[in-house]
Amino acid sequence: MTDLKRTPLFDKHVAAGAKMVDFGGFEMPLKYTSETQEHHAVRAGVGVFDVSHMGEVIVEGSRALDAIAKLVTNDPAQIAEGQAMYAGMLI
């Protein structure tokens, strides 16, 4: 699986015991325990899905930062050029 891409959360998935599989060219977790155990865990608590492999958004122009600030839940002004920031995107 060395030719597959990895998300920033790859090491966390592996440390949590995930079974990793090829999903659209990325090494992604298929499951951590059994389907039944995971079903009950989500029903009793919460489920989270790593979406960092699902795409990129490129916004250009003189007011790009203002536009992004209206779409995401974090402060994009804190990102240095070439860096990334996790944030919820309101669509």
XYZ file of C-alpha atoms in Angstrom:
91
model
C 0.000 0.000 0.000
C 2.987 2.319 -0.263
C 1.691 4.055 -3.411
C -1.499 5.164 -1.639
C -1.856 8.671 -0.236
C -2.385 9.212 3.481
C -4.492 11.786 5.279
C -3.077 13.832 8.178
C -5.026 11.504 10.506
C -3.412 8.294 9.179
C -1.180 7.725 12.235
C -4.132 8.282 14.585
C -6.219 5.703 12.699
C -3.397 3.139 12.849
C -2.733 3.847 16.546
C -6.438 3.271 17.252
C -6.228 -0.164 15.621
C -7.996 0.589 12.334
C -7.990 -1.876 9.483
C -6.695 0.308 6.635
C -7.857 -0.186 3.036
C -7.548 1.524 -0.348
C -10.356 4.059 -0.694
C -10.066 6.229 -3.781
C -6.266 6.132 -3.731
C -5.998 6.863 -0.004
C -5.228 4.530 2.882
C -8.419 4.917 4.890
C -9.836 3.100 7.926
C -12.447 0.487 7.148
C -13.178 -0.393 10.749
C -11.629 -0.444 14.207
C -13.567 -3.249 15.864
C -16.568 -5.229 14.641
C -19.418 -3.653 12.687
C -21.763 -4.460 15.581
C -19.507 -2.829 18.190
C -19.079 0.265 16.027
C -22.821 0.481 15.378
C -23.514 0.429 19.119
C -20.754 2.955 19.810
C -22.232 5.422 17.295
C -25.786 4.888 18.559
C -24.674 5.452 22.173
C -22.248 8.299 21.467
C -21.046 9.796 18.225
C -19.402 8.737 14.978
C -16.700 10.711 13.174
C -15.593 10.259 9.567
C -12.225 11.540 8.309
C -13.097 13.633 5.245
C -9.653 15.151 4.715
C -9.207 13.024 1.576
C -12.365 14.254 -0.120
C -11.165 17.332 -1.937
C -9.566 20.711 -1.988
C -11.127 24.127 -2.209
C -9.204 26.869 -3.989
C -10.413 30.422 -3.549
C -8.589 33.198 -5.395
C -8.876 36.938 -5.679
C -8.456 40.067 -3.615
C -11.353 39.187 -1.271
C -10.627 35.452 -1.018
C -9.828 35.610 2.703
C -13.110 37.405 3.441
C -15.044 34.811 1.461
C -13.380 31.910 3.263
C -13.970 33.537 6.650
C -17.706 33.470 5.947
C -17.631 29.767 5.051
C -15.506 28.140 7.750
C -15.690 27.860 11.514
C -12.040 28.723 12.161
C -10.084 31.927 11.505
C -8.378 31.583 8.109
C -6.326 34.721 8.777
C -4.207 32.575 11.118
C -2.975 30.348 8.265
C 0.494 31.095 6.919
C 1.092 30.600 3.200
C 1.633 26.922 2.433
C -0.076 25.742 5.613
C -3.479 24.160 6.181
C -6.113 24.422 8.907
C -8.909 22.100 9.886
C -12.292 23.790 10.099
C -15.909 22.972 9.524
C -17.161 24.323 6.207
C -20.665 25.690 6.160
C -22.335 24.859 2.863
